[in-house]
Coordinates of C-alpha atoms in Angstrom, one line a residue:
Chain X
M1 CA 113.0 -77.2 -26.6
S2 CA 113.8 -73.7 -27.5
L3 CA 111.2 -71.0 -27.9
L4 CA 112.3 -70.4 -31.5
T5 CA 114.0 -73.1 -33.5
V6 CA 115.2 -72.4 -37.0
E7 CA 116.5 -75.3 -39.0
H8 CA 118.1 -75.4 -42.4
L9 CA 116.6 -72.2 -43.5
T10 CA 117.3 -71.6 -47.2
I11 CA 115.9 -69.1 -49.6
R12 CA 116.9 -68.3 -53.1
F13 CA 116.0 -65.3 -55.3
G14 CA 116.5 -66.5 -58.8
G15 CA 120.1 -67.6 -58.9
L16 CA 121.1 -65.8 -55.7
V17 CA 121.1 -67.9 -52.5
A18 CA 120.2 -65.2 -50.0
I19 CA 120.2 -67.6 -47.0
D20 CA 122.0 -70.9 -47.2
D21 CA 121.2 -73.6 -44.6
V22 CA 121.0 -71.4 -41.5
S23 CA 120.0 -73.0 -38.2
F24 CA 119.8 -71.4 -34.8
A25 CA 117.7 -71.3 -31.7
A26 CA 116.6 -68.5 -29.5
E27 CA 115.5 -68.7 -25.9
D28 CA 113.2 -66.4 -23.9
R29 CA 114.9 -63.9 -21.6
R30 CA 117.9 -63.9 -24.0
I31 CA 119.0 -61.4 -26.6
T32 CA 120.2 -63.1 -29.7
A33 CA 122.1 -60.7 -32.1
I34 CA 122.4 -61.4 -35.8
I35 CA 125.3 -59.6 -37.2
G36 CA 127.2 -59.7 -40.5
P37 CA 128.4 -57.4 -43.3
N38 CA 125.9 -55.7 -45.6
G39 CA 124.0 -58.2 -47.8
A40 CA 124.7 -61.1 -45.5
G41 CA 121.0 -61.9 -45.3
K42 CA 120.1 -60.7 -41.8
T43 CA 117.0 -58.8 -42.7
T44 CA 116.0 -61.7 -45.0
V45 CA 116.0 -64.0 -41.9
F46 CA 113.5 -61.6 -40.3
N47 CA 111.4 -61.5 -43.4
C48 CA 111.2 -65.2 -43.4
L49 CA 110.3 -65.3 -39.7
T50 CA 107.5 -62.7 -40.1
G51 CA 106.0 -64.3 -43.2
F52 CA 107.1 -61.8 -45.9
Y53 CA 109.1 -64.5 -47.7
K54 CA 108.3 -68.2 -47.8
P55 CA 111.6 -70.1 -47.5
D56 CA 112.5 -72.7 -50.1
V57 CA 113.8 -75.2 -47.5
G58 CA 113.7 -75.2 -43.8
R59 CA 111.6 -75.2 -40.7
M60 CA 110.8 -72.3 -38.3
C61 CA 109.1 -73.4 -35.2
V62 CA 107.8 -71.5 -32.2
A63 CA 107.1 -73.6 -29.1
A64 CA 105.4 -72.1 -26.2
D65 CA 102.6 -72.8 -23.7
G66 CA 102.5 -76.5 -24.8
Q67 CA 101.8 -75.5 -28.4
E68 CA 103.9 -75.3 -31.6
W69 CA 103.6 -73.1 -34.5
L70 CA 105.3 -73.8 -37.8
L71 CA 105.9 -70.3 -39.2
E72 CA 106.5 -71.2 -42.8
R73 CA 103.0 -72.6 -43.0
M74 CA 101.2 -69.6 -41.5
E75 CA 99.5 -66.5 -42.9
G76 CA 101.3 -63.3 -42.1
F77 CA 98.8 -61.9 -39.6
R78 CA 98.6 -65.3 -37.7
I79 CA 102.3 -65.3 -37.2
A80 CA 101.9 -62.0 -35.3
R81 CA 98.6 -62.8 -33.6
D82 CA 99.0 -66.5 -32.7
A83 CA 102.7 -67.3 -32.7
G84 CA 103.5 -64.0 -31.2
I85 CA 106.3 -62.5 -33.3
A86 CA 106.6 -58.8 -33.5
R87 CA 109.1 -56.8 -35.4
T88 CA 110.4 -53.3 -36.2
F89 CA 111.9 -52.1 -39.4
Q90 CA 115.2 -50.7 -40.6
N91 CA 113.2 -48.0 -42.4
I92 CA 110.6 -47.1 -39.8
R93 CA 107.0 -48.3 -40.7
L94 CA 104.6 -46.5 -38.4
F95 CA 101.1 -45.5 -39.3
P96 CA 102.2 -41.9 -39.9
K97 CA 98.7 -40.4 -40.0
M98 CA 97.5 -41.9 -36.8
T99 CA 98.3 -40.6 -33.3
V100 CA 101.0 -42.2 -31.2
L101 CA 98.4 -43.7 -28.9
E102 CA 96.4 -45.0 -31.8
N103 CA 99.5 -46.7 -33.2
L104 CA 99.8 -48.6 -29.9
L105 CA 96.1 -49.4 -29.8
V106 CA 96.1 -51.0 -33.3
A107 CA 98.8 -53.3 -32.0
Q108 CA 96.3 -54.5 -29.4
H109 CA 93.6 -55.2 -32.0
K110 CA 93.3 -58.9 -31.1
A111 CA 92.3 -58.4 -27.5
L112 CA 90.1 -55.4 -28.3
Q113 CA 88.3 -57.2 -31.1
R114 CA 87.5 -60.1 -28.9
A115 CA 86.2 -57.9 -26.1
S116 CA 84.1 -55.8 -28.4
M117 CA 82.6 -58.8 -30.3
F118 CA 84.0 -57.4 -33.5
S119 CA 83.0 -53.8 -32.6
L120 CA 79.3 -54.5 -32.3
A121 CA 79.6 -53.9 -28.6
G122 CA 81.8 -51.0 -29.2
L123 CA 79.1 -49.2 -31.2
V124 CA 76.5 -49.5 -28.4
G125 CA 79.2 -48.6 -25.9
A126 CA 79.0 -51.9 -23.9
K127 CA 80.8 -52.1 -20.6
S128 CA 83.1 -55.0 -21.6
F129 CA 84.3 -53.0 -24.5
R130 CA 85.0 -49.9 -22.5
L131 CA 86.9 -51.9 -19.9
A132 CA 89.0 -53.6 -22.6
E133 CA 89.6 -50.2 -24.2
Q134 CA 90.6 -48.8 -20.8
A135 CA 93.0 -51.7 -20.3
A136 CA 94.5 -51.3 -23.7
I137 CA 95.1 -47.6 -23.0
E138 CA 96.7 -48.4 -19.7
R139 CA 99.0 -50.8 -21.3
A140 CA 99.8 -48.3 -24.1
R141 CA 100.5 -45.7 -21.4
G142 CA 102.9 -48.0 -19.6
W143 CA 105.0 -48.4 -22.8
L144 CA 104.7 -44.7 -23.6
E145 CA 106.3 -44.1 -20.2
R146 CA 109.0 -46.6 -20.7
C147 CA 109.8 -45.2 -24.1
K148 CA 109.6 -41.6 -22.9
L149 CA 106.7 -40.7 -25.3
V150 CA 103.9 -39.7 -23.0
H151 CA 104.1 -36.0 -23.8
V152 CA 103.5 -36.8 -27.5
A153 CA 100.8 -39.4 -27.1
D154 CA 98.2 -37.4 -29.1
D155 CA 100.6 -36.2 -31.9
E156 CA 100.6 -37.8 -35.3
A157 CA 103.2 -40.5 -35.4
G158 CA 104.6 -39.1 -38.7
S159 CA 105.4 -35.8 -37.0
L160 CA 107.8 -37.2 -34.4
P161 CA 111.5 -36.8 -34.5
Y162 CA 113.5 -39.8 -35.8
G163 CA 114.7 -41.1 -32.4
A164 CA 111.1 -41.0 -31.0
Q165 CA 109.8 -42.8 -34.0
R166 CA 112.3 -45.6 -33.4
R167 CA 111.2 -45.9 -29.8
L168 CA 107.5 -45.8 -30.8
E169 CA 108.1 -48.7 -33.2
I170 CA 109.5 -50.8 -30.3
A171 CA 106.6 -49.7 -28.0
R172 CA 104.1 -50.7 -30.7
A173 CA 105.8 -54.1 -31.2
M174 CA 105.7 -54.7 -27.5
C175 CA 102.0 -53.8 -27.3
T176 CA 101.1 -56.8 -29.4
G177 CA 102.2 -58.9 -26.4
P178 CA 104.9 -60.8 -28.3
R179 CA 106.9 -63.9 -27.4
I180 CA 109.6 -62.9 -29.8
L181 CA 110.7 -59.4 -30.6
C182 CA 112.7 -58.9 -33.7
L183 CA 114.5 -55.5 -33.9
D184 CA 116.0 -54.6 -37.2
E185 CA 118.8 -52.1 -36.6
P186 CA 117.1 -50.2 -33.8
A187 CA 120.1 -48.0 -33.2
A188 CA 120.6 -46.9 -36.8
G189 CA 120.7 -43.1 -37.0
L190 CA 120.8 -42.6 -33.3
N191 CA 123.4 -40.6 -31.5
P192 CA 125.6 -42.3 -28.9
A193 CA 123.4 -41.1 -26.0
E194 CA 120.3 -42.4 -27.7
S195 CA 122.0 -45.6 -28.5
A196 CA 122.9 -46.2 -24.9
E197 CA 119.3 -45.4 -23.9
L198 CA 118.0 -47.9 -26.5
A199 CA 120.4 -50.6 -25.2
A200 CA 119.0 -50.1 -21.7
L201 CA 115.4 -50.3 -23.0
V202 CA 116.1 -53.5 -24.9
R203 CA 117.8 -55.0 -21.9
S204 CA 114.9 -54.1 -19.6
V205 CA 112.5 -55.7 -22.1
R206 CA 114.5 -58.9 -22.0
D207 CA 114.6 -58.9 -18.2
E208 CA 111.1 -57.9 -17.4
E209 CA 108.9 -59.3 -20.2
K210 CA 110.1 -62.9 -20.4
I211 CA 110.4 -62.7 -24.2
A212 CA 113.2 -63.6 -26.7
V213 CA 114.8 -60.6 -28.4
L214 CA 116.3 -61.0 -31.9
L215 CA 118.5 -58.1 -32.8
I216 CA 120.1 -57.0 -36.0
E217 CA 122.5 -54.3 -35.4
H218 CA 125.6 -52.7 -36.9
D219 CA 126.6 -50.7 -33.8
M220 CA 129.0 -53.2 -32.3
S221 CA 129.2 -51.4 -29.0
V222 CA 125.5 -52.1 -28.5
V223 CA 125.7 -55.6 -29.8
M224 CA 128.6 -56.6 -27.6
E225 CA 127.2 -54.9 -24.6
I226 CA 123.7 -56.4 -24.5
S227 CA 123.7 -59.7 -26.4
D228 CA 123.7 -63.1 -24.8
Q229 CA 124.3 -64.9 -28.0
I230 CA 125.6 -63.7 -31.4
I231 CA 125.0 -65.3 -34.7
V232 CA 127.3 -64.2 -37.6
L233 CA 126.1 -64.4 -41.2
D234 CA 128.2 -63.9 -44.3
H235 CA 126.8 -64.3 -47.8
G236 CA 123.8 -66.0 -46.4
R237 CA 125.8 -68.6 -44.5
K238 CA 126.2 -68.9 -40.7
I239 CA 129.9 -68.6 -40.0
A240 CA 129.9 -68.3 -36.3
Q241 CA 127.8 -68.5 -33.2
G242 CA 128.6 -67.8 -29.6
R243 CA 128.9 -65.4 -26.7
P244 CA 130.2 -61.9 -27.4
D245 CA 133.7 -62.6 -26.2
E246 CA 133.9 -65.7 -28.3
I247 CA 132.7 -63.8 -31.4
R248 CA 135.1 -61.0 -30.9
A249 CA 138.0 -63.4 -31.0
N250 CA 136.8 -65.5 -33.9
P251 CA 139.1 -65.3 -36.9
D252 CA 136.3 -66.1 -39.4
V253 CA 134.3 -63.2 -38.2
I254 CA 137.2 -60.8 -38.4
R255 CA 137.9 -62.0 -41.9
A256 CA 134.3 -61.6 -43.0
Y257 CA 134.2 -58.1 -41.7
L258 CA 137.5 -56.9 -42.9
G259 CA 138.4 -59.2 -45.7
T260 CA 142.0 -59.5 -44.6
D261 CA 144.2 -61.7 -42.4
E262 CA 144.4 -61.5 -38.7
E263 CA 147.8 -59.8 -38.2
A264 CA 146.6 -56.8 -40.1
V265 CA 143.6 -56.4 -37.8
A266 CA 145.3 -57.0 -34.5
A267 CA 147.1 -53.7 -34.7
P268 CA 144.7 -51.2 -33.0
Chain O
M1 CA 62.1 -17.2 -51.4
E2 CA 59.7 -19.9 -50.5
Y3 CA 60.7 -21.7 -53.6
L4 CA 64.3 -21.5 -52.5
V5 CA 63.5 -23.0 -49.1
Q6 CA 61.6 -25.8 -50.8
Q7 CA 64.5 -26.6 -53.1
L8 CA 66.9 -26.5 -50.1
I9 CA 64.8 -29.2 -48.4
N10 CA 64.7 -31.3 -51.6
G11 CA 68.3 -30.9 -52.2
L12 CA 69.3 -32.0 -48.7
T13 CA 67.2 -35.1 -49.1
L14 CA 68.8 -35.9 -52.4
G15 CA 72.2 -35.1 -50.9
A16 CA 71.6 -37.5 -48.1
I17 CA 71.2 -40.4 -50.5
Y18 CA 74.3 -39.5 -52.5
G19 CA 76.3 -39.0 -49.3
L20 CA 75.4 -42.5 -48.0
I21 CA 76.4 -44.1 -51.3
A22 CA 79.6 -42.0 -51.5
I23 CA 80.8 -43.3 -48.2
G24 CA 81.0 -46.8 -49.7
Y25 CA 83.1 -45.5 -52.6
T26 CA 85.4 -43.6 -50.4
M27 CA 85.9 -46.3 -47.8
V28 CA 86.8 -49.0 -50.3
Y29 CA 89.1 -46.6 -52.1
G30 CA 90.7 -45.8 -48.8
I31 CA 91.5 -49.3 -47.9
I32 CA 92.4 -51.0 -51.2
G33 CA 92.9 -48.0 -53.5
M34 CA 90.3 -49.2 -56.0
I35 CA 87.1 -47.5 -57.3
N36 CA 84.4 -50.1 -56.7
F37 CA 82.4 -49.4 -59.8
A38 CA 79.9 -52.0 -58.8
H39 CA 78.9 -50.0 -55.8
G40 CA 76.1 -48.2 -57.6
E41 CA 74.6 -51.6 -58.4
V42 CA 74.8 -52.6 -54.8
Y43 CA 72.7 -49.6 -54.1
M44 CA 70.2 -50.6 -56.8
I45 CA 70.0 -54.1 -55.3
G46 CA 69.3 -52.5 -51.9
A47 CA 66.4 -50.6 -53.5
F48 CA 65.1 -53.7 -55.1
I49 CA 65.3 -55.8 -52.0
S50 CA 63.4 -53.0 -50.2
I51 CA 60.7 -53.0 -52.8
I52 CA 60.4 -56.8 -52.8
A53 CA 60.2 -56.7 -49.0
F54 CA 57.5 -54.0 -49.0
T55 CA 55.5 -56.0 -51.6
I56 CA 55.7 -59.2 -49.5
L57 CA 54.7 -57.3 -46.3
G58 CA 51.8 -55.6 -48.2
P59 CA 49.2 -58.4 -47.8
F60 CA 49.8 -58.5 -44.0
G61 CA 48.8 -54.9 -43.8
F62 CA 51.2 -52.4 -42.2
A63 CA 50.2 -52.0 -38.6
S64 CA 52.3 -48.9 -38.7
P65 CA 54.6 -47.6 -41.4
I66 CA 57.4 -47.4 -38.9
V67 CA 57.3 -51.1 -38.1
A68 CA 57.1 -51.9 -41.8
I69 CA 60.1 -49.7 -42.5
I70 CA 62.1 -51.3 -39.7
I71 CA 61.4 -54.8 -41.0
V72 CA 62.3 -53.8 -44.5
L73 CA 65.4 -52.1 -43.4
A74 CA 66.6 -55.2 -41.6
V75 CA 65.9 -57.4 -44.6
A76 CA 67.6 -54.9 -47.0
L77 CA 70.6 -54.5 -44.7
I78 CA 71.2 -58.3 -44.4
F79 CA 70.8 -59.2 -48.1
T80 CA 72.6 -56.2 -49.5
S81 CA 75.5 -56.8 -47.1
V82 CA 75.7 -60.4 -48.3
Y83 CA 75.9 -59.1 -51.9
G84 CA 78.7 -56.6 -50.9
W85 CA 80.6 -59.3 -49.1
A86 CA 80.2 -61.8 -52.0
I87 CA 81.3 -59.3 -54.6
E88 CA 84.5 -58.6 -52.8
R89 CA 85.1 -62.3 -52.1
I90 CA 84.5 -63.5 -55.7
A91 CA 85.5 -60.6 -57.9
Y92 CA 88.2 -58.6 -56.0
R93 CA 90.0 -60.8 -53.5
P94 CA 91.4 -63.3 -56.0
L95 CA 92.9 -60.3 -57.9
R96 CA 94.6 -58.7 -55.0
G97 CA 98.3 -58.5 -55.7
S98 CA 97.5 -58.5 -59.4
F99 CA 98.2 -55.4 -61.5
R100 CA 96.3 -52.3 -60.5
L101 CA 93.7 -52.2 -63.3
A102 CA 92.6 -55.8 -62.9
P103 CA 90.2 -55.3 -60.0
L104 CA 88.9 -52.2 -61.7
I105 CA 88.0 -54.1 -64.8
S106 CA 86.5 -56.8 -62.6
A107 CA 84.4 -54.1 -60.9
I108 CA 83.0 -52.9 -64.2
G109 CA 82.2 -56.6 -65.1
V110 CA 80.4 -57.0 -61.8
S111 CA 78.4 -53.9 -62.5
I112 CA 77.3 -55.1 -65.9
F113 CA 76.5 -58.5 -64.5
L114 CA 74.4 -57.2 -61.7
Q115 CA 72.4 -54.8 -63.9
N116 CA 71.6 -57.6 -66.3
Y117 CA 70.9 -60.1 -63.5
V118 CA 68.3 -57.8 -62.0
H119 CA 67.0 -57.0 -65.5
M120 CA 66.4 -60.6 -66.2
L121 CA 64.9 -61.5 -62.9
Q122 CA 62.8 -58.4 -62.4
G123 CA 62.1 -57.2 -65.9
A124 CA 62.8 -53.8 -67.4
K125 CA 59.7 -52.0 -66.1
M126 CA 59.6 -49.6 -63.2
K127 CA 58.4 -51.3 -60.1
P128 CA 56.2 -49.0 -58.1
I129 CA 54.9 -49.3 -54.5
Q130 CA 52.2 -47.4 -52.6
P131 CA 53.5 -44.5 -50.6
V132 CA 54.4 -45.8 -47.1
V133 CA 54.8 -42.5 -45.3
R134 CA 52.4 -39.7 -46.1
G135 CA 51.9 -36.1 -44.9
G136 CA 54.2 -33.4 -43.7
F137 CA 54.5 -30.0 -42.1
V138 CA 53.5 -26.9 -44.1
L139 CA 56.2 -24.4 -43.4
A140 CA 55.0 -21.4 -45.4
Q141 CA 52.5 -20.6 -48.1
E142 CA 52.5 -18.0 -50.7
G143 CA 49.4 -18.0 -53.0
T144 CA 49.1 -21.5 -54.3
F145 CA 52.7 -22.4 -53.6
V146 CA 53.2 -24.4 -50.4
V147 CA 56.6 -24.9 -48.8
Q148 CA 56.4 -28.2 -47.1
I149 CA 58.8 -30.7 -45.5
T150 CA 57.3 -34.2 -45.4
Y151 CA 57.6 -36.6 -42.5
L152 CA 59.6 -38.7 -44.9
Q153 CA 62.1 -36.0 -45.6
I154 CA 62.5 -35.3 -41.9
G155 CA 63.1 -39.0 -41.3
I156 CA 65.6 -39.2 -44.1
I157 CA 67.6 -36.3 -43.0
V158 CA 67.6 -37.4 -39.3
A159 CA 68.5 -41.0 -40.2
T160 CA 71.3 -39.9 -42.4
V161 CA 72.8 -37.5 -39.8
A162 CA 72.5 -40.3 -37.2
L163 CA 74.1 -42.9 -39.5
M164 CA 77.0 -40.6 -40.4
A165 CA 77.6 -39.7 -36.7
G166 CA 77.6 -43.4 -35.8
F167 CA 79.8 -44.2 -38.6
T168 CA 82.3 -41.5 -37.8
Y169 CA 82.4 -42.9 -34.3
L170 CA 83.0 -46.4 -35.6
I171 CA 85.9 -45.3 -37.7
Q172 CA 87.5 -43.0 -35.1
R173 CA 86.9 -44.8 -31.9
T174 CA 86.5 -48.5 -32.2
S175 CA 89.2 -51.1 -32.7
L176 CA 87.7 -52.1 -36.1
G177 CA 87.8 -48.5 -37.3
R178 CA 91.4 -48.2 -36.1
A179 CA 92.3 -51.4 -37.9
Q180 CA 90.7 -50.1 -41.1
R181 CA 92.7 -46.9 -40.9
A182 CA 95.8 -48.9 -40.2
C183 CA 95.2 -51.0 -43.3
E184 CA 94.7 -47.9 -45.3
Q185 CA 98.1 -46.6 -44.4
D186 CA 100.2 -49.8 -44.4
R187 CA 98.4 -53.1 -45.0
K188 CA 101.5 -55.3 -44.5
M189 CA 102.4 -53.6 -41.3
A190 CA 98.8 -54.0 -40.0
A191 CA 99.1 -57.7 -40.7
L192 CA 102.4 -57.8 -38.7
L193 CA 100.5 -56.5 -35.7
G194 CA 98.0 -59.3 -35.9
V195 CA 95.2 -57.5 -37.8
D196 CA 93.4 -59.9 -40.2
V197 CA 93.6 -57.7 -43.3
D198 CA 91.3 -59.8 -45.5
R199 CA 88.6 -59.7 -42.9
T200 CA 89.0 -56.0 -42.4
I201 CA 88.6 -55.5 -46.1
S202 CA 85.6 -57.7 -46.2
L203 CA 84.0 -55.8 -43.4
T204 CA 84.7 -52.5 -45.3
F205 CA 82.7 -53.8 -48.2
V206 CA 79.9 -55.0 -45.9
M207 CA 79.7 -51.6 -44.3
G208 CA 79.7 -49.8 -47.6
A209 CA 76.9 -52.2 -48.8
A210 CA 74.9 -51.6 -45.6
L211 CA 75.0 -47.9 -46.2
A212 CA 74.1 -48.4 -49.8
A213 CA 71.1 -50.5 -48.7
V214 CA 69.9 -47.7 -46.5
A215 CA 70.3 -45.3 -49.5
G216 CA 68.3 -47.8 -51.6
L217 CA 65.5 -48.0 -49.1
I218 CA 65.4 -44.2 -48.9
F219 CA 65.2 -44.0 -52.6
T220 CA 62.4 -46.5 -52.7
L221 CA 60.4 -44.7 -50.1
Y222 CA 61.1 -41.3 -51.6
Y223 CA 60.5 -41.9 -55.3
G224 CA 58.2 -44.9 -54.9
A225 CA 59.5 -46.7 -58.0
V226 CA 62.7 -48.6 -58.9
D227 CA 64.2 -50.0 -62.0
F228 CA 67.3 -51.9 -62.8
F229 CA 69.1 -48.9 -64.1
I230 CA 69.0 -46.5 -61.2
G231 CA 72.4 -47.7 -59.9
F232 CA 74.3 -46.4 -62.8
L233 CA 73.7 -42.6 -62.6
A234 CA 73.3 -42.6 -58.8
G235 CA 76.6 -44.5 -58.5
L236 CA 78.3 -42.1 -60.9
K237 CA 77.1 -39.1 -59.0
A238 CA 78.0 -40.6 -55.6
F239 CA 81.4 -41.4 -57.0
T240 CA 81.6 -37.8 -58.1
A241 CA 80.6 -36.7 -54.6
A242 CA 83.4 -38.8 -53.1
V243 CA 85.9 -37.2 -55.5
L244 CA 84.5 -33.8 -54.9
G245 CA 84.8 -34.1 -51.2
G246 CA 88.3 -35.8 -51.4
I247 CA 88.3 -39.5 -52.1
G248 CA 89.4 -41.5 -49.0
S249 CA 87.9 -38.9 -46.7
L250 CA 84.8 -39.8 -44.8
P251 CA 83.5 -36.3 -44.0
G252 CA 84.5 -35.4 -47.5
A253 CA 82.1 -38.0 -48.9
M254 CA 79.3 -36.7 -46.8
L255 CA 80.0 -33.1 -47.8
G256 CA 80.4 -34.0 -51.4
G257 CA 77.1 -35.9 -51.4
L258 CA 75.3 -32.9 -49.8
L259 CA 76.8 -30.5 -52.3
I260 CA 75.9 -32.6 -55.3
G261 CA 72.3 -32.9 -54.0
L262 CA 72.0 -29.2 -53.5
I263 CA 73.6 -28.3 -56.8
E264 CA 71.2 -30.6 -58.6
A265 CA 68.1 -29.3 -56.8
F266 CA 69.0 -25.6 -57.3
W267 CA 70.0 -26.1 -60.9
S268 CA 66.7 -27.8 -61.6
A269 CA 64.9 -25.0 -59.9
Y270 CA 66.4 -22.1 -61.8
F271 CA 67.9 -23.5 -65.0
P272 CA 66.9 -26.0 -67.7
I273 CA 66.4 -29.2 -65.9
A274 CA 67.9 -31.3 -68.7
Y275 CA 71.3 -29.8 -67.9
K276 CA 71.4 -30.6 -64.2
D277 CA 73.8 -33.5 -64.7
V278 CA 76.0 -31.2 -66.8
A279 CA 76.1 -28.7 -63.9
V280 CA 77.0 -31.4 -61.4
F281 CA 79.9 -32.8 -63.4
G282 CA 80.9 -29.3 -64.6
I283 CA 81.4 -28.2 -61.0
L284 CA 83.4 -31.3 -60.3
V285 CA 85.8 -30.4 -63.1
V286 CA 86.1 -26.9 -61.8
V287 CA 86.8 -28.0 -58.2
L288 CA 89.4 -30.6 -59.4
I289 CA 91.2 -28.0 -61.4
F290 CA 91.8 -25.9 -58.3
R291 CA 91.9 -28.6 -55.6
P292 CA 93.0 -31.8 -57.3
T293 CA 92.6 -33.8 -54.0
G294 CA 89.0 -32.6 -53.5
L295 CA 87.6 -30.3 -50.9
L296 CA 88.6 -32.2 -47.8
G297 CA 91.3 -34.4 -49.2
R298 CA 94.8 -34.0 -47.8
P299 CA 97.5 -33.9 -50.5
D300 CA 100.3 -36.2 -49.8
I301 CA 103.4 -34.2 -49.3
E302 CA 106.3 -35.9 -50.8
K303 CA 109.6 -35.6 -48.9
V304 CA 112.6 -35.2 -51.1

């Protein structure tokens, strides 16, 4: 069984069918890209997975460690805490008035709360709490290093430049210790050098952390380079699925993107 | 001069009480953006529980006032926290996600309910207790006028400073405090990181209620009498203190409480005492004209 199985996912907003009977699976140590023209329903899929929207039809199941979680039945914070889904946003959502380090520590709330017995131990400065706090800071430092943010660790997150905020969002998502990482257009607004760096980061996450990565991205060079599997959505429907080379050659995909017939596109 | 020093001491004591209540307003506002108008009543309940606990303890004879105060404090903390928790659970949580004014109206309803509930159960008369802590240091004497700081006042100021320091630590350094600040800035995002937002909000109310209970106990000890209506004006002034300091800001609430206490004490000393509330609210108006976000509040800079 796959780590994440989505079956017959359907959601309507009034008369608009935003996602229409979409099924797919994602494995750990694989990058699954979701691509499609604007308005295809990519972000809506993420919003369903993370509990923002409740789907009208469909099943979303995370299976790991001999347990199963049905996401459509879970409260938002449990999806993150228990099923282990972390995400980033197209329009960055950091805690702008907290420091970079604090942003990463909030992400480790679950472990810290348990160690501090809901902060009672934290107040009296118990050893278990200090050790847990230390471990959390170590982990945060590890991600700060990987994301090249160590020098700004004590700055307010809101004051960072755009590219750094993008990286911080990924670091924060990883600090929750997820099974599945959902990246919503992580390369948007980055220059080519930053995009390449980001691709390397995402790939290293896949290879070293034993997690599944779901990736929404418009930058096709990034998608084609790092994805193991690509799912193409158009008007809420899944029109193709396969390896990057298969997708590149798929006539339906080309039609969806360019709205014209094949000969016209084959030119370049 | 001696008179001034005496009023300074009195003002600080009063300010400590307002500051403790104001923290409850400012924290709840910070996390759910709502003025909890029932908070003054929570403080009144804290005072009543203290007075009931003292009355029950009375027949056993206080071995030492400190032991008695610690027992009463524990009782007041527990019961008042339960009230704070229950108010949020019953009156506010079901309205979350409703339109903005709904919980505000609910808060006013809770406030009226609690006043009448205590009025019915305890009657309208002032409930007095015997002074628990007596004596003090004489700092100076001029003719018949004695400047003195009582042991109780010392205790109140020390306890308040300790509580505020502990509280600042809790908010700044513990994971609960970080979760609270995260919820203040983006509740949905906090949930996406695995923070139980509902529980964090509940704990915020509990903490606010606990501080209000301490304030209620202090009031009971300091004034020696309580009635069902004390929550109204104290709540209003503590709210004023929170706004004066910058609502949402913890140090602001403490500063605001202190200022309001001092203004009240000094106005009462040198001007007609009947107008002391006018002075307090007048100063609030003046401050808000020049600093709409309060003394320590940070204005949100909107990016265009």
